[in-house]
CSV table of C-alpha atoms and ligand atoms in Angstrom, one decimal:
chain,number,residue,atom,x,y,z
A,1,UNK,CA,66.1,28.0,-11.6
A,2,UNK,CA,68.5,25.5,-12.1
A,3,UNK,CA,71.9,26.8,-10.8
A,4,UNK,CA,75.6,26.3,-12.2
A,5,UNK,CA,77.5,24.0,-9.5
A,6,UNK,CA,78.7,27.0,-6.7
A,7,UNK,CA,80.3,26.7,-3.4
A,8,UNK,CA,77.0,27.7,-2.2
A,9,UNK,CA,75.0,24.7,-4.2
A,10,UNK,CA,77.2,22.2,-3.1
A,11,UNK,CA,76.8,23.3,0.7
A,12,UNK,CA,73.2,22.6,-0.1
A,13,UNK,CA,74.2,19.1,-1.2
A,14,UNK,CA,76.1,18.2,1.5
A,15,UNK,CA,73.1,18.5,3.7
A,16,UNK,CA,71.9,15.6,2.3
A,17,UNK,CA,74.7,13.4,3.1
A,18,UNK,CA,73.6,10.3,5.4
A,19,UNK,CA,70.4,11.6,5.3
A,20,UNK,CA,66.6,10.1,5.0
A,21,UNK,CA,64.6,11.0,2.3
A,22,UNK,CA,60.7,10.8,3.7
A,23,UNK,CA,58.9,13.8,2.5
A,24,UNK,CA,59.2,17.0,0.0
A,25,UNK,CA,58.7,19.3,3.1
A,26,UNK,CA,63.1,18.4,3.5
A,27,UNK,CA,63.5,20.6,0.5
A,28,UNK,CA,63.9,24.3,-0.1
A,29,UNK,CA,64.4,25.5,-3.9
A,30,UNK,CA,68.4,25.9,-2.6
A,31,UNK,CA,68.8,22.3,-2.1
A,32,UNK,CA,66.3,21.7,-4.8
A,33,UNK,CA,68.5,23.7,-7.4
A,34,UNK,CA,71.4,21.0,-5.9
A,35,UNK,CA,69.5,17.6,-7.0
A,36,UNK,CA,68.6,19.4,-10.2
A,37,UNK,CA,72.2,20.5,-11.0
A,38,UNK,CA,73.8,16.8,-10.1
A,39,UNK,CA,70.1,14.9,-11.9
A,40,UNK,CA,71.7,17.2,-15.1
A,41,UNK,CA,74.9,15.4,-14.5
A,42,UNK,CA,74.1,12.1,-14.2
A,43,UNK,CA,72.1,12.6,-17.7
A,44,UNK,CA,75.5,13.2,-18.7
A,45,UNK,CA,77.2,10.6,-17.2
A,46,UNK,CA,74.6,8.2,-18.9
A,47,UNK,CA,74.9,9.9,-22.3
A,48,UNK,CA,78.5,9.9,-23.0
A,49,UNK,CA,80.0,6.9,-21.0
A,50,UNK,CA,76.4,4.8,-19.6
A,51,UNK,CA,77.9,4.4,-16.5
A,52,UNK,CA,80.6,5.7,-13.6
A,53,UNK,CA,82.0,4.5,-10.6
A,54,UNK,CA,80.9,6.7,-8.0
A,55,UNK,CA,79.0,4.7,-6.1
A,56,UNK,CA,81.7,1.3,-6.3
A,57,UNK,CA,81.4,-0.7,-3.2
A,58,UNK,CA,78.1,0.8,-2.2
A,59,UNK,CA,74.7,-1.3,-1.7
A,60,UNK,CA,71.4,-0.7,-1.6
A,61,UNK,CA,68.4,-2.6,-0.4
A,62,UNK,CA,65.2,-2.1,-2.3
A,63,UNK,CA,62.0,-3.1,-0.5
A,64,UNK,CA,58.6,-2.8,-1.9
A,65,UNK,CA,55.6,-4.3,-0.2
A,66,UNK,CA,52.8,-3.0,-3.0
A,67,UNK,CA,53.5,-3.4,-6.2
A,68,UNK,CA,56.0,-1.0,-8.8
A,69,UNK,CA,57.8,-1.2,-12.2
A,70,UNK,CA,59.6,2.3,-12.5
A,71,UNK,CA,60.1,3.5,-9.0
A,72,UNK,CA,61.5,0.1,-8.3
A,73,UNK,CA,63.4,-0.2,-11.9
A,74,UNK,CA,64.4,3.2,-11.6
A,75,UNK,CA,66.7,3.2,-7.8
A,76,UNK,CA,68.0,-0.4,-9.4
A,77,UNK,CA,69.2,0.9,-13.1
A,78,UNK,CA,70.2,4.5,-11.0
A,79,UNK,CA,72.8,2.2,-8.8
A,80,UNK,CA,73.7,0.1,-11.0
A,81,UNK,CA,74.7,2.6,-13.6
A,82,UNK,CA,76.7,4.9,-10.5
A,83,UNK,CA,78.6,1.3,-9.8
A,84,UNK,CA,76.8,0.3,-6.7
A,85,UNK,CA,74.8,-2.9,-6.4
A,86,UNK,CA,71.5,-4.0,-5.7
A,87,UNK,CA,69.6,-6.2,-2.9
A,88,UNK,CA,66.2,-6.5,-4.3
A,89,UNK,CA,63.1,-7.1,-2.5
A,90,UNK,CA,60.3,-5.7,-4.8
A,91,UNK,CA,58.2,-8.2,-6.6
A,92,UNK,CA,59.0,-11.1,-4.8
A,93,UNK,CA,58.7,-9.5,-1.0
A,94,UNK,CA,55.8,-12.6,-0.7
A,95,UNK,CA,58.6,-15.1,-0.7
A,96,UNK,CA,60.6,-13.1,2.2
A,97,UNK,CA,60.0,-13.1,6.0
A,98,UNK,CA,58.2,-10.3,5.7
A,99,UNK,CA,55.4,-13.5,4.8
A,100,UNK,CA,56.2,-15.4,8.1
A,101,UNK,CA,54.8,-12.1,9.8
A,102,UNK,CA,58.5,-11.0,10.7
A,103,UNK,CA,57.8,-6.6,11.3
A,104,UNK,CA,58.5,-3.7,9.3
A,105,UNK,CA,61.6,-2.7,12.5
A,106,UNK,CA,62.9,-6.0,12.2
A,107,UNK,CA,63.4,-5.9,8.5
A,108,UNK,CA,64.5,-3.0,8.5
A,109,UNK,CA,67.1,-3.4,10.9
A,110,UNK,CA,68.4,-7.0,9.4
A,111,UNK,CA,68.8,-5.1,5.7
A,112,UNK,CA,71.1,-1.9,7.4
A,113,UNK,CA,73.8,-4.8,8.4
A,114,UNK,CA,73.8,-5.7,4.6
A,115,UNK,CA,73.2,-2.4,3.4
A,116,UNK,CA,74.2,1.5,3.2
A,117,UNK,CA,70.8,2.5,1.9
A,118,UNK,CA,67.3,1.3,2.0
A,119,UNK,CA,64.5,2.1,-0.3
A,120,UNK,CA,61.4,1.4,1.0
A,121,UNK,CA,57.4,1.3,0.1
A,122,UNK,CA,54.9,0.4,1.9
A,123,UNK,CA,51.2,0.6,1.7
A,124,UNK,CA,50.9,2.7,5.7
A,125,UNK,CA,51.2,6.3,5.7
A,126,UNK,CA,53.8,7.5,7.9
A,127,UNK,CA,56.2,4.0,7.3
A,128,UNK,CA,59.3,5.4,5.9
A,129,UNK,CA,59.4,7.5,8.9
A,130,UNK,CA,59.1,4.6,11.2
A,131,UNK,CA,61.8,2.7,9.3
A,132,UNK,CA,64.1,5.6,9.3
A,133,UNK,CA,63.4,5.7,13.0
A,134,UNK,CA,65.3,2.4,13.2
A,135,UNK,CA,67.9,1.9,10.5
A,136,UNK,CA,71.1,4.0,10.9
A,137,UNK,CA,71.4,3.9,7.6
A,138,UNK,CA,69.6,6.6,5.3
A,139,UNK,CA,66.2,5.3,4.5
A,140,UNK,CA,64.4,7.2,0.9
A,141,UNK,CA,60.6,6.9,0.9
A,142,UNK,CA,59.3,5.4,-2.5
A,143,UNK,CA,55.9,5.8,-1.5
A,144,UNK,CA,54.1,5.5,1.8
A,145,UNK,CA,50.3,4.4,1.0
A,146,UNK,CA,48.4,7.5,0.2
A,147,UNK,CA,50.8,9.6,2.0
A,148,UNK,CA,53.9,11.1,0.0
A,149,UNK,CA,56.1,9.7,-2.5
A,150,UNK,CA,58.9,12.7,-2.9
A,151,UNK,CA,61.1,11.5,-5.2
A,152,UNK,CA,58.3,11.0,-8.1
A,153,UNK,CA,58.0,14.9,-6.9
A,154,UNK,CA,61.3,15.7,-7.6
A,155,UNK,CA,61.3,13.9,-10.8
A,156,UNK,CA,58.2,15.6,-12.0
A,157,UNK,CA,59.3,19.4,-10.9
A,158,UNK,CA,62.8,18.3,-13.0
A,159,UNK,CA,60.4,17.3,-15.7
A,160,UNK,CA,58.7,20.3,-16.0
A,161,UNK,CA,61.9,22.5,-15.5
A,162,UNK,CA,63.5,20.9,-18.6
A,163,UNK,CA,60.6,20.7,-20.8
A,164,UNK,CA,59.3,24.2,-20.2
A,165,UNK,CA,62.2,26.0,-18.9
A,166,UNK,CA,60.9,27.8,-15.9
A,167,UNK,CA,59.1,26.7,-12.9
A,168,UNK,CA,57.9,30.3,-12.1
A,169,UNK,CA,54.4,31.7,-13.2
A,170,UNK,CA,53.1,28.1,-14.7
A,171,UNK,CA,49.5,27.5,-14.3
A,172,UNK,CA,49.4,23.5,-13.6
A,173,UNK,CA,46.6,22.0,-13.3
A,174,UNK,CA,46.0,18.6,-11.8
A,175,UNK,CA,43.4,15.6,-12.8
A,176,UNK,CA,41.8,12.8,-11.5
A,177,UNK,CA,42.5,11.3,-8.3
A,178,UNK,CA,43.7,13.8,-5.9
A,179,UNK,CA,42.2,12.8,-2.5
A,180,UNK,CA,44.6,8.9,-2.6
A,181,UNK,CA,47.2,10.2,-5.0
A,182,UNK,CA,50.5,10.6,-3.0
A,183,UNK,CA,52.4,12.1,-6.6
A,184,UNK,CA,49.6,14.8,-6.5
A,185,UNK,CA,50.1,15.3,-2.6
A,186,UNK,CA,54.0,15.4,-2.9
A,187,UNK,CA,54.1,17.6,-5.8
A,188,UNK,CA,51.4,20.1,-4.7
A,189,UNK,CA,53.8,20.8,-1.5
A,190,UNK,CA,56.8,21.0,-3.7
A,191,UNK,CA,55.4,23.5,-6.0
A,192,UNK,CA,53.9,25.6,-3.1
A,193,UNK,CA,57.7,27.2,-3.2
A,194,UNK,CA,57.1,28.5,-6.4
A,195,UNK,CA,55.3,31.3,-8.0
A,196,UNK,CA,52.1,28.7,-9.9
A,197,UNK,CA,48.5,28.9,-10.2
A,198,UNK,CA,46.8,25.7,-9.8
A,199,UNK,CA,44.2,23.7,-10.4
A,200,UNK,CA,42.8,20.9,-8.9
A,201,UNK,CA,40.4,18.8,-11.4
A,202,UNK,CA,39.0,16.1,-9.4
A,203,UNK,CA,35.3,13.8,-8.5
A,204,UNK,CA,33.7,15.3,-5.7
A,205,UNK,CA,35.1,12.0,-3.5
A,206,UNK,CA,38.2,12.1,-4.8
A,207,UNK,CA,39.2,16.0,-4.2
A,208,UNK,CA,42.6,17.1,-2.6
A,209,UNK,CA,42.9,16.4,1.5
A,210,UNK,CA,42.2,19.7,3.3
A,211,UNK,CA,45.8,19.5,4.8
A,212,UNK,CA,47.1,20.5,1.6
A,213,UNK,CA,45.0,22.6,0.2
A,214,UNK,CA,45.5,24.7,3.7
A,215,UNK,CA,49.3,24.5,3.1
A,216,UNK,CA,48.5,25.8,-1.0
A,217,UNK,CA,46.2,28.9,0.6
A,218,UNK,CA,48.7,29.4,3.3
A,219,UNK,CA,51.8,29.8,0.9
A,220,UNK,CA,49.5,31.8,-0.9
A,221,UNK,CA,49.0,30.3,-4.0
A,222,UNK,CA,45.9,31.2,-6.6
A,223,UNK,CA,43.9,27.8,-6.5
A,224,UNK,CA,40.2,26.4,-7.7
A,225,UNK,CA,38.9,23.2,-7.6
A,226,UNK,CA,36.6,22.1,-10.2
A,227,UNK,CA,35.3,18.7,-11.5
A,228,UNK,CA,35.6,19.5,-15.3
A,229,UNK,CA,38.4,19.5,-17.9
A,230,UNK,CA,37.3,21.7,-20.1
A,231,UNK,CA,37.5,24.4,-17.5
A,232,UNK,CA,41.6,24.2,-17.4
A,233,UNK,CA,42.5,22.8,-20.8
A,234,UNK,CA,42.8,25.8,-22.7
A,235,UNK,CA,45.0,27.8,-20.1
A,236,UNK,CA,47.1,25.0,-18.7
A,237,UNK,CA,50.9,25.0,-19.0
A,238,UNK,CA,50.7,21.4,-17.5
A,239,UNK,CA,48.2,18.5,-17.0
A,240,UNK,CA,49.3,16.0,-15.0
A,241,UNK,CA,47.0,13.1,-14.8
A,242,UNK,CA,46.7,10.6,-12.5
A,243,UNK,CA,45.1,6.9,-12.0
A,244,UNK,CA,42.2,6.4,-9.9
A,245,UNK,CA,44.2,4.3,-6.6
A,246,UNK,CA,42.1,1.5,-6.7
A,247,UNK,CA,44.0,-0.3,-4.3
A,248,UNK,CA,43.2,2.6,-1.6
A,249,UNK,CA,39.3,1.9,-1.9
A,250,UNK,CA,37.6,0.2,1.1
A,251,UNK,CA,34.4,0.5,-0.7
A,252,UNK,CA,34.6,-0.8,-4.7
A,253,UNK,CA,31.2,0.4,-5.8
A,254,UNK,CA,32.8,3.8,-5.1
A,255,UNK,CA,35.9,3.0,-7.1
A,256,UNK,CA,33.2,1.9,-10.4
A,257,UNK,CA,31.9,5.2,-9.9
A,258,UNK,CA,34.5,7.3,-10.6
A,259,UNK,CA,36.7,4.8,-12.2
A,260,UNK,CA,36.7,6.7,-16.1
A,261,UNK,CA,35.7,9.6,-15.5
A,262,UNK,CA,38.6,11.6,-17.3
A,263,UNK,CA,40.2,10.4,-20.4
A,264,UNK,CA,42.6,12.7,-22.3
A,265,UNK,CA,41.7,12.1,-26.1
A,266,UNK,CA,43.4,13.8,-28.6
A,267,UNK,CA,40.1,16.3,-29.2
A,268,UNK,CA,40.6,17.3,-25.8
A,269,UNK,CA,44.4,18.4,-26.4
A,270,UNK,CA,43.8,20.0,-29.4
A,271,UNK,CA,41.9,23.0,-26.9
A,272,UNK,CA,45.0,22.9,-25.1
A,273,UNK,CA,48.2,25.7,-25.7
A,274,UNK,CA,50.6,24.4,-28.2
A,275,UNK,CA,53.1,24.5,-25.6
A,276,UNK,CA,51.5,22.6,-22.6
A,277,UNK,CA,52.9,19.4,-21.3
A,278,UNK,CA,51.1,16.5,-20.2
A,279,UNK,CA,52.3,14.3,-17.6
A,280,UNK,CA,51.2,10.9,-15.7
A,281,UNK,CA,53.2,9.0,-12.9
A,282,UNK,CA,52.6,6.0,-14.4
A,283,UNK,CA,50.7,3.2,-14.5
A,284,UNK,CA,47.9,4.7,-16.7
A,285,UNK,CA,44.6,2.8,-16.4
A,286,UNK,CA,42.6,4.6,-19.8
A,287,UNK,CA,42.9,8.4,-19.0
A,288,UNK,CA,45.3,9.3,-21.2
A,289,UNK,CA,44.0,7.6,-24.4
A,290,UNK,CA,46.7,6.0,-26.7
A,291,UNK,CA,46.6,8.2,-29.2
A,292,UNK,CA,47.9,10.9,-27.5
A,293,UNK,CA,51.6,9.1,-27.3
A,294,UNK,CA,52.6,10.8,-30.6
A,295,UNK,CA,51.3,14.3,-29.6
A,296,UNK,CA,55.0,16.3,-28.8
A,297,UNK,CA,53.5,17.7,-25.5
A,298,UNK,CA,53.1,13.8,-24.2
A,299,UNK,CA,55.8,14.1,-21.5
A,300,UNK,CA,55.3,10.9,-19.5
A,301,UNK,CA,57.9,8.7,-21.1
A,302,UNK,CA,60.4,11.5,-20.8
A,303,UNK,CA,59.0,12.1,-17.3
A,304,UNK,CA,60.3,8.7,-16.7
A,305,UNK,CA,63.6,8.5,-17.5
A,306,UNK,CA,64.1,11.9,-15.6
A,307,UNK,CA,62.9,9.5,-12.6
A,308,UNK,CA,66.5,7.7,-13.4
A,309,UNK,CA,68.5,10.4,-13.2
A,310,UNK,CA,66.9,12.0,-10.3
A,311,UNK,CA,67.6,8.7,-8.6
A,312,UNK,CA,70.8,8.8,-9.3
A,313,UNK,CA,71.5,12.5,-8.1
A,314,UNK,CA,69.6,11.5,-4.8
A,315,UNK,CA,71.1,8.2,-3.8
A,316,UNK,CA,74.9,10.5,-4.3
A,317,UNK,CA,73.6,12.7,-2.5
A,318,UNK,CA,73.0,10.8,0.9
A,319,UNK,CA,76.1,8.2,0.1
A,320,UNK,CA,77.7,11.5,0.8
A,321,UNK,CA,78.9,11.6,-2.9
B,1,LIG,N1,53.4,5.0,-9.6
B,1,LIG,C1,52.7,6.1,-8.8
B,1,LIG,C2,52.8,5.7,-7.4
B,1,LIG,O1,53.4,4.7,-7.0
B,1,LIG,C3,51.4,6.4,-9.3
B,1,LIG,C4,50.3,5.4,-9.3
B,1,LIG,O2,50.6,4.2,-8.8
B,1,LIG,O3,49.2,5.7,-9.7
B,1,LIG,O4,52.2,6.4,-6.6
């Protein structure tokens, strides 16, 4: 539930202030309910005036060593719209000294005496971490390889809140790459504090890491896994698709294999409840076919510019703001 600003949700709020951002296990629905509240805010804020101050005087360092449009987009249009500016290192990270072999610690600690945040992702599990580590400044994890990318989490359990109005008793069921897909791995954990059924639709390679599925039967969640659409579509309150990670294959044969073997087409979603919402990180690579776009329940582009305003809840948050 999304709560009205309290004493109590602002406490929650507070605990984020000068604080890293590396992984969805930091959040409890308390402080969950906080980031929702102020994401609902900063939609307003948008809305009526397309910008504020808050954030004047501020900076923020985005680096990105594998490649992004909406993550990175997203933190940059979230600061710039709060007042704060922007030190970007995305695209063009080839042409910084990050190419003359210069480390991860080093980087890190030259961008904290320019900066008073750093977004960072990197293709190694378990690098925010070791960046936050050594900046004394808060570091927010936009992805760490096939590890966790929390803030698409947050964005997506917003999404879901404000397109179906609950997060309690939703059966959500997953698709496609689950095993290399850190959006999957994030939000799985996230929604382990709720009341969901869910359902893991997946290749036999590509199925959810046994770490989290111990941490879904251990929060005692109703799960299956299957390898088939068809056995979800007709009772899902979500689908959320996913890419096959190409870039996480050490073998490519494998990644040919498996490569199209989901594609939502409308036929498919016309089995599916009128009120289900389908959903996709972003990029899509053919399994969502086109010509679901103009289907109402196609959430992704909303999905998306939630991912703004969650940005621009979290990076007040930990300016202490
Ligand atoms: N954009 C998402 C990510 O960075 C999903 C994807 O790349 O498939 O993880």
């Amino acid at each position: 539930m999304i709560l009205a600003s309290t004493n109590e949700t602002v406490e929650a709020g507070n605990g984020f202030n000068h604080k890293d951002i590396i992984s969805v296990s930091q959040f409890n629905t308390k402080n969950l309910d906080y980031i929702f509240h102020r994401a609902c805010e900063m939609r307003d804020v948008v809305e009526q005036d397309g910008c504020s101050d808050l954030l004047k005087g501020k900076v923020l360092a985005c680096l990105f060593y594998e490649p992004s449009t909406r993550t990175s987009a997203s933190f940059i249009a979230a600061m710039d719209r709060l007042g704060g500016r922007v030190i970007p290192i995305t695209q063009g990270v080839q042409f910084s000294s990050v190419s003359k072999g210069e480390s991860l610690a080093d980087t890190i600690r030259t961008l904290e005496q320019y900066a008073d945040v750093i977004v960072l992702r990197h293709p190694e599990i378990g690098s925010a971490q070791l960046a936050a580590d050594y900046a004394d400044v808060p570091v927010i994890n936009a992805g760490d390889g096939a590890g966790e990318h929390p803030t698409q989490a947050l964005l997506d359990l917003f999404t879901i809140y404000e397109e179906l109005g609950t997060l309690e008793n939703l059966k959500i069921s997953m698709v496609g790459d689950l095993r290399n897909g850190r959006t999957v791995h994030s939000l799985t954990k996230l929604l382990t504090l709720y009341k969901v059924n869910l359902r893991f639709v997946s290749p036999e390679i590509l199925r959810m890491p046994l770490t989290i599925m111990n941490e879904v039967i251990d929060a005692g969640i109703n799960v299956r896994e299957t390898h088939d659409v068809a056995d979800v579509i007709k009772n899902a309150d979500v689908l959320y698709v996913t890419r096959v990670q190409k870039e996480r294959f050490t073998d490519l044969s494998q990644y040919e294999e498996v490569k199209g073997h989901y594609e939502i087409t409308p036929e498919i979603m016309s089995q599916a409840k009128e009120k289900m919402i389908i959903m996709h990180p972003l990029p899509r690579v053919g399994e969502i076919h086109d010509s679901v776009d103009s289907d109402p329940r196609a959430a992704y582009f909303r999905q998306v510019k939630n991912g703004m305003y969650i940005r621009m809840a979290l990076l007040a948050a930990v300016l202490g703001k």
